[in-house]
PDB file of C-alpha atoms in Angstrom:
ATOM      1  CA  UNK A  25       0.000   0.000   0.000  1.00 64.00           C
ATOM      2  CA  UNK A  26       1.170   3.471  -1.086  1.00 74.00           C
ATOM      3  CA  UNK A  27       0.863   6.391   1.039  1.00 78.00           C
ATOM      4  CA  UNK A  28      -1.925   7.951  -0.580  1.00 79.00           C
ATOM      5  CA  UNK A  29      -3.552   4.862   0.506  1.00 85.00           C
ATOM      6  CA  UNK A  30      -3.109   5.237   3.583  1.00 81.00           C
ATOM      7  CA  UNK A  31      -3.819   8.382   4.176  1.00 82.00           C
ATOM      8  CA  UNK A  32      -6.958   8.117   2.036  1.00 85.00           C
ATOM      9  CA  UNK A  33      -7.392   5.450   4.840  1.00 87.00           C
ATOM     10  CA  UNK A  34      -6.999   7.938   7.391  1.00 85.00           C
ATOM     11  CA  UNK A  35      -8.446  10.785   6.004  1.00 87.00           C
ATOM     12  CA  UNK A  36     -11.685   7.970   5.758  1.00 89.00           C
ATOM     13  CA  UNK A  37     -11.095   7.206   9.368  1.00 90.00           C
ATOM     14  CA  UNK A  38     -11.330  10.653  10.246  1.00 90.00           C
ATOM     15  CA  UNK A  39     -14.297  11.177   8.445  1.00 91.00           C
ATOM     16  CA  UNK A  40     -15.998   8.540   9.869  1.00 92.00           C
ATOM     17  CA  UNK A  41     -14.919   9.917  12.822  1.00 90.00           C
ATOM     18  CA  UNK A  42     -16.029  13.343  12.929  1.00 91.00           C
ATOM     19  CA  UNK A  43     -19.428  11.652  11.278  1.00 93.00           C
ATOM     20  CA  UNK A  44     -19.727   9.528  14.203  1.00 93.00           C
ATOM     21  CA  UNK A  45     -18.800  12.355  16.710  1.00 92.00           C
ATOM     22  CA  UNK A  46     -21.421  14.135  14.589  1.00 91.00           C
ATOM     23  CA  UNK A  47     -24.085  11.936  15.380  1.00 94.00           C
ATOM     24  CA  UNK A  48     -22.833  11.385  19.263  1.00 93.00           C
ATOM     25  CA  UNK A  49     -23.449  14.991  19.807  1.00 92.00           C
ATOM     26  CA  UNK A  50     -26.743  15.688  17.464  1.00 94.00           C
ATOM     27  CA  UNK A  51     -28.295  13.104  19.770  1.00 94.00           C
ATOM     28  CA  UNK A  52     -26.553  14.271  23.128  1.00 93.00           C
ATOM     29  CA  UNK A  53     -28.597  17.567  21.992  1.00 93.00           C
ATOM     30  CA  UNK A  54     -31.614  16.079  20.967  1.00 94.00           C
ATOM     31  CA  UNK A  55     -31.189  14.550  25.217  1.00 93.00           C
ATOM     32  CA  UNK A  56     -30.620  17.503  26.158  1.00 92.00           C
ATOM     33  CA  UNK A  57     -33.284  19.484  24.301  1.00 93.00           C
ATOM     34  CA  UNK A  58     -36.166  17.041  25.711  1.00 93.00           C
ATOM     35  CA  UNK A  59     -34.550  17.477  29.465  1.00 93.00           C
ATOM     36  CA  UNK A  60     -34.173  20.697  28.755  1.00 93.00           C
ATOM     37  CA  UNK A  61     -38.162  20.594  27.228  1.00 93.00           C
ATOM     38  CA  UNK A  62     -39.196  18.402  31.160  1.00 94.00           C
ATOM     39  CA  UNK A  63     -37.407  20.506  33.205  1.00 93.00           C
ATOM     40  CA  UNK A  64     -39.549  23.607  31.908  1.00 93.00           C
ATOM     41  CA  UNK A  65     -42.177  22.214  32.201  1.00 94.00           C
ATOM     42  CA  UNK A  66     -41.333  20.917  35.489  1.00 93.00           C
ATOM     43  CA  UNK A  67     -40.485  24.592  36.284  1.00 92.00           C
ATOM     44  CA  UNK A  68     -43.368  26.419  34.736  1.00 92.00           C
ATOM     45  CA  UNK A  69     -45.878  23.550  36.741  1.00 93.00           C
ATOM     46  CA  UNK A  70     -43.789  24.603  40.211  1.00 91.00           C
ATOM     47  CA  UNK A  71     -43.796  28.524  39.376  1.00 91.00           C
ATOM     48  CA  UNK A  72     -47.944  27.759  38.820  1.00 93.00           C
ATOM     49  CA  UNK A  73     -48.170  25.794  42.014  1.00 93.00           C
ATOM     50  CA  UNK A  74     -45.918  28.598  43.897  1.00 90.00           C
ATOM     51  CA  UNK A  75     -47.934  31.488  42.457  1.00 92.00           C
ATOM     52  CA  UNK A  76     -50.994  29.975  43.843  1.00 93.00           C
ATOM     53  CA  UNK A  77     -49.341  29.074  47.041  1.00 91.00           C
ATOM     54  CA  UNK A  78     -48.128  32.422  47.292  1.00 92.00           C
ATOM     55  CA  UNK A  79     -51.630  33.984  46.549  1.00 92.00           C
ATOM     56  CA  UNK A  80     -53.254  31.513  49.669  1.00 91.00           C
ATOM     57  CA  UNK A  81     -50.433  32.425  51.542  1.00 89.00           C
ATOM     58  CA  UNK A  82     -51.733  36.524  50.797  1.00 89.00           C
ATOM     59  CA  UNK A  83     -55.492  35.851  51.525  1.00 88.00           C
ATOM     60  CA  UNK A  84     -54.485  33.653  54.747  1.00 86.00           C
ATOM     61  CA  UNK A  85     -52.021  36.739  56.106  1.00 83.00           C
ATOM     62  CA  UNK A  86     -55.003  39.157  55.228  1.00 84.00           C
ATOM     63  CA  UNK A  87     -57.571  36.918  57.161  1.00 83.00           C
ATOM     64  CA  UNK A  88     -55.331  36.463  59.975  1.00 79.00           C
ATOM     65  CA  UNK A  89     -54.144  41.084  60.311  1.00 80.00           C
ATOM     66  CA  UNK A  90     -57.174  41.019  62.473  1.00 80.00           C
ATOM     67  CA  UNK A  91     -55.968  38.646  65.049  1.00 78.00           C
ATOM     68  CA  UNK A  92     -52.950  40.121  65.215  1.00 78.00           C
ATOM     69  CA  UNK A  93     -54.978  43.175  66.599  1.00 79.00           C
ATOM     70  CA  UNK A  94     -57.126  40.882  68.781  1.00 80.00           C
ATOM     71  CA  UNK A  95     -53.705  38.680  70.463  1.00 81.00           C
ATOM     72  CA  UNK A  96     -51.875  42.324  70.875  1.00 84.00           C
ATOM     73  CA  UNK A  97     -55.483  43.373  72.857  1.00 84.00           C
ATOM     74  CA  UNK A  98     -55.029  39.701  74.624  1.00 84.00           C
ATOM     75  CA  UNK A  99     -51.322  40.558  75.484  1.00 85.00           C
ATOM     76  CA  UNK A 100     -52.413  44.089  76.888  1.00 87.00           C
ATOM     77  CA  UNK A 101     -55.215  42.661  78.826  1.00 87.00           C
ATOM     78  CA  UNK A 102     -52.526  39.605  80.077  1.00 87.00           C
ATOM     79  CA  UNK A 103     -50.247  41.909  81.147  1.00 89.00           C
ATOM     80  CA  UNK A 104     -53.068  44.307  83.051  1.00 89.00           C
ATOM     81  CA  UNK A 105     -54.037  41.187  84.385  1.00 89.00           C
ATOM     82  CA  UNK A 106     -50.847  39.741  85.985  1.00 88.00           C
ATOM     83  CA  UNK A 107     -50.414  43.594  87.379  1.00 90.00           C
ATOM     84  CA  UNK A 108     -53.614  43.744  88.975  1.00 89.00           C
ATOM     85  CA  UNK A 109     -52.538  40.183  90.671  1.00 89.00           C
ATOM     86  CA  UNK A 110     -49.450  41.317  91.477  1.00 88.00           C
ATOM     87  CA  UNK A 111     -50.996  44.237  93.488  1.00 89.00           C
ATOM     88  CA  UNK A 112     -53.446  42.426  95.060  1.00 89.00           C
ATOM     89  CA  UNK A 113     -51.261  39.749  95.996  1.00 89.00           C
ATOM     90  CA  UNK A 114     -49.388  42.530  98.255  1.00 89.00           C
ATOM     91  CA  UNK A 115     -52.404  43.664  99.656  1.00 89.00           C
ATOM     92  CA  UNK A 116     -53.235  40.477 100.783  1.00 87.00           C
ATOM     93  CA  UNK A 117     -49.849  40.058 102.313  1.00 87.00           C
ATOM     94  CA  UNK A 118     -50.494  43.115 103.692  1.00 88.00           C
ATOM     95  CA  UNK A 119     -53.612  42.434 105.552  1.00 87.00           C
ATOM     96  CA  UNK A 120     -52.641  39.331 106.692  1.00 87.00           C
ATOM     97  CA  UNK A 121     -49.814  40.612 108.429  1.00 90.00           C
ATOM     98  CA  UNK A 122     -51.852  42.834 110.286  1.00 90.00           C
ATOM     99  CA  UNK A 123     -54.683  40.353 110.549  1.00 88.00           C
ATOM    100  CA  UNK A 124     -51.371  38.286 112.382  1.00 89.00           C
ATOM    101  CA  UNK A 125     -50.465  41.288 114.396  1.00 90.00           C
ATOM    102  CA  UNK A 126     -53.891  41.991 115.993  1.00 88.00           C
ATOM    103  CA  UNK A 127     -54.158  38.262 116.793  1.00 86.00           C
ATOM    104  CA  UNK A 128     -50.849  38.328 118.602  1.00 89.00           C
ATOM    105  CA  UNK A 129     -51.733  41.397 120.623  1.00 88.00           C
ATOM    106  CA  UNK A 130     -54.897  39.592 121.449  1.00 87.00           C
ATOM    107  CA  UNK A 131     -53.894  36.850 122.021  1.00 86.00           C
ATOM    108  CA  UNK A 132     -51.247  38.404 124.606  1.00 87.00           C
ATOM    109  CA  UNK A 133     -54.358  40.792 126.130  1.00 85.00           C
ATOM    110  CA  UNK A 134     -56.494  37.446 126.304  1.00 83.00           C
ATOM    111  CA  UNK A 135     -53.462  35.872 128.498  1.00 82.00           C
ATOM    112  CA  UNK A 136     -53.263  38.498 130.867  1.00 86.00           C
ATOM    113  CA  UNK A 137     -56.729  38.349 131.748  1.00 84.00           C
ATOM    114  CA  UNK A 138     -57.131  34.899 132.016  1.00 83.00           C
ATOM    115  CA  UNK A 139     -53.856  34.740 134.403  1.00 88.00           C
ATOM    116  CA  UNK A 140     -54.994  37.676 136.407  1.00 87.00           C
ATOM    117  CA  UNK A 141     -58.288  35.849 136.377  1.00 87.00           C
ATOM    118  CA  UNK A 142     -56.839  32.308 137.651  1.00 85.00           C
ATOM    119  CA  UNK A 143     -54.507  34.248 140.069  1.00 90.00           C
ATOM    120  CA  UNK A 144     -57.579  36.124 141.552  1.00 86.00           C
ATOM    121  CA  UNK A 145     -59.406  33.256 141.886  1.00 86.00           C
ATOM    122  CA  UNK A 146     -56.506  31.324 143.808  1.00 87.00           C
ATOM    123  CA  UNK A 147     -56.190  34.387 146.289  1.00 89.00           C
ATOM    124  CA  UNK A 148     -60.244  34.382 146.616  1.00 87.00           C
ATOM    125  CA  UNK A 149     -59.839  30.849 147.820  1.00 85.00           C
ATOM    126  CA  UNK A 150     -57.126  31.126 149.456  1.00 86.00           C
ATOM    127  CA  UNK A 151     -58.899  34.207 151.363  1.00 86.00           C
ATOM    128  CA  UNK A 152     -62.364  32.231 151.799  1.00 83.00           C
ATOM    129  CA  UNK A 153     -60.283  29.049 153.432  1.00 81.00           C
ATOM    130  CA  UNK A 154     -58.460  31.933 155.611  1.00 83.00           C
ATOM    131  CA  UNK A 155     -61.254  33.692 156.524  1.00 84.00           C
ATOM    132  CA  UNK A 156     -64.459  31.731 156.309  1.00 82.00           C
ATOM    133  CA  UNK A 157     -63.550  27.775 156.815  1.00 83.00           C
ATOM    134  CA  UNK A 158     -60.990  27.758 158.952  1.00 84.00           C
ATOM    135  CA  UNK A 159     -63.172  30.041 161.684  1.00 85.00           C
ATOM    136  CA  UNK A 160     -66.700  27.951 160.311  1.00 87.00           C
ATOM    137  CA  UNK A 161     -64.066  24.808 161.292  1.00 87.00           C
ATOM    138  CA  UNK A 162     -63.362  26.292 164.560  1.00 87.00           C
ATOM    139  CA  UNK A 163     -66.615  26.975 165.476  1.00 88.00           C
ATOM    140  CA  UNK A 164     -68.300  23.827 164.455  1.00 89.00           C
ATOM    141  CA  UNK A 165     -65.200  22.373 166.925  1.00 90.00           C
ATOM    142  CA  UNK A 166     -66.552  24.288 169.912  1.00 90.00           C
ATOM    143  CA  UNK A 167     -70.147  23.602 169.428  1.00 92.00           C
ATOM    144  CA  UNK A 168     -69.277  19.937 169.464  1.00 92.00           C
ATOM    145  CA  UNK A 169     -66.998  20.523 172.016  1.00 90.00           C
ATOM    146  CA  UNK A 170     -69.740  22.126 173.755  1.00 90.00           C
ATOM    147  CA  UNK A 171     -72.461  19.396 172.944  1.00 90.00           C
ATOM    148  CA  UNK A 172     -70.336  16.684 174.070  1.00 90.00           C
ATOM    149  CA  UNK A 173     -69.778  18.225 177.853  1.00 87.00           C
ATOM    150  CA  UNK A 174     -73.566  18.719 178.154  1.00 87.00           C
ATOM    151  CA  UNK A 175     -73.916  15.112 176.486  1.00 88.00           C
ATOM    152  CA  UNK A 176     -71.661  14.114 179.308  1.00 87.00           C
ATOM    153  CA  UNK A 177     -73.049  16.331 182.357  1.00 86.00           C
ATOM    154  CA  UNK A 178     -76.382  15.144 181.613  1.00 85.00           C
ATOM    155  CA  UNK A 179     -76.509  11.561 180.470  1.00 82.00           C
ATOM    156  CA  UNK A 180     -78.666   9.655 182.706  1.00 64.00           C
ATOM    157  CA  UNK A 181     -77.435   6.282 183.363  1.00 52.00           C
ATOM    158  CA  UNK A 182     -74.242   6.145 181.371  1.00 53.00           C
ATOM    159  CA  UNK A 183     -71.323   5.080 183.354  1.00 52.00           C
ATOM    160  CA  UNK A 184     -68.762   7.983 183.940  1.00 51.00           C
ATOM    161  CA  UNK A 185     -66.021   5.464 183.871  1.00 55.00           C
ATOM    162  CA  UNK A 186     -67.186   4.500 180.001  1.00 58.00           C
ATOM    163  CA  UNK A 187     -67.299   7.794 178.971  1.00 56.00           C
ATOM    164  CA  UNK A 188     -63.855   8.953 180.486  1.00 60.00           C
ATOM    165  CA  UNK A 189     -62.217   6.077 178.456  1.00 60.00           C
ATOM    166  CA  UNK A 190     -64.429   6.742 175.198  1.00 65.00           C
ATOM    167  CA  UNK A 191     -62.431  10.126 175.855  1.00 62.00           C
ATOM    168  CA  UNK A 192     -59.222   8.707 175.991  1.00 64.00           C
ATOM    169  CA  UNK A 193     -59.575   6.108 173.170  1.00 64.00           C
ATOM    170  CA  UNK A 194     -60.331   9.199 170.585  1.00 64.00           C
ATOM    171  CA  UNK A 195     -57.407  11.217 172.106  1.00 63.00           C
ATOM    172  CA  UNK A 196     -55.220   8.538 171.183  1.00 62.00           C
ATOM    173  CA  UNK A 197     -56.827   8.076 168.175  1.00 55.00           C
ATOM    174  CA  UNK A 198     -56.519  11.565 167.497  1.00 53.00           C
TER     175      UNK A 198
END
């Protein structure tokens, strides 16, 4: 083989190729076109579904301005709420503080009286023993005293002898 052969050879080689390099890339494109052609419409079916998300999203923020007004009223009121407990919590303490103080002092004034009541009551006993039994004792003693010589000056038959040692048995009794 001559060299124009074989360069007619490779020149044919080459050819064939750039014809198959040709084709490799005229159907890479025509891939590429139809992914090209699905991811559009891929796109253009999201960018619909977005726009209409987007729009409910709009109406949904509109619907929902006035509770933003009504939980910012809520809030207020909360917060006027928790001050109002705060303040009346204090009071409370307050009172019951004082409620705690006036029970102390009368509780204290309630113990004095009732141990100046007891004490008086021990020295009025004390004074009625002192002054009324003991003398109601002693006099009750001479009256029997007294009943017991006339028992004994005017019994009729009784033996004097009996009597005497009656007399002496109590006294050692005694």
């Amino acid at each position: 083989m001559s060299d124009k052969s074989w360069m007619l050879v490779l020149v044919a080689l080459t050819a064939a190729g750039f014809v198959l390099q040709g084709i490799a890339l005229l159907l890479i494109a025509t891939r590429i076109k139809a992914t090209t052609t699905r991811t559009q419409k891929v796109l253009s079916d999201l960018e619909r579904r977005g726009n209409q998300l987007m729009l409910q999203a709009n109406v949904l923020l509109e619907s929902l301005k006035p509770l933003a007004g009504v939980a910012k009223s809520v809030g207020a009121n909360v917060t006027e709420i928790v001050e109002i407990a705060r303040r009346r919590t204090g009071e409370l303490d307050a009172l019951v503080q004082e409620i705690m103080e006036t029970v102390k002092v009368q509780t204290n004034k309630l113990d004095y009286v009732v141990t100046d009541t007891v004490q008086k009551f021990e020295q009025t006993t004390a004074s009625i023993q002192r002054d009324v039994l003991v003398p109601t004792m002693e006099i009750a003693s001479l009256i029997k005293g007294i009943r017991t010589g006339f028992d004994f000056f005017f019994s009729k038959k009784k033996d004097r002898s009996e009597v005497g040692a009656q007399a002496q048995d109590e006294e050692m009794f005694i």
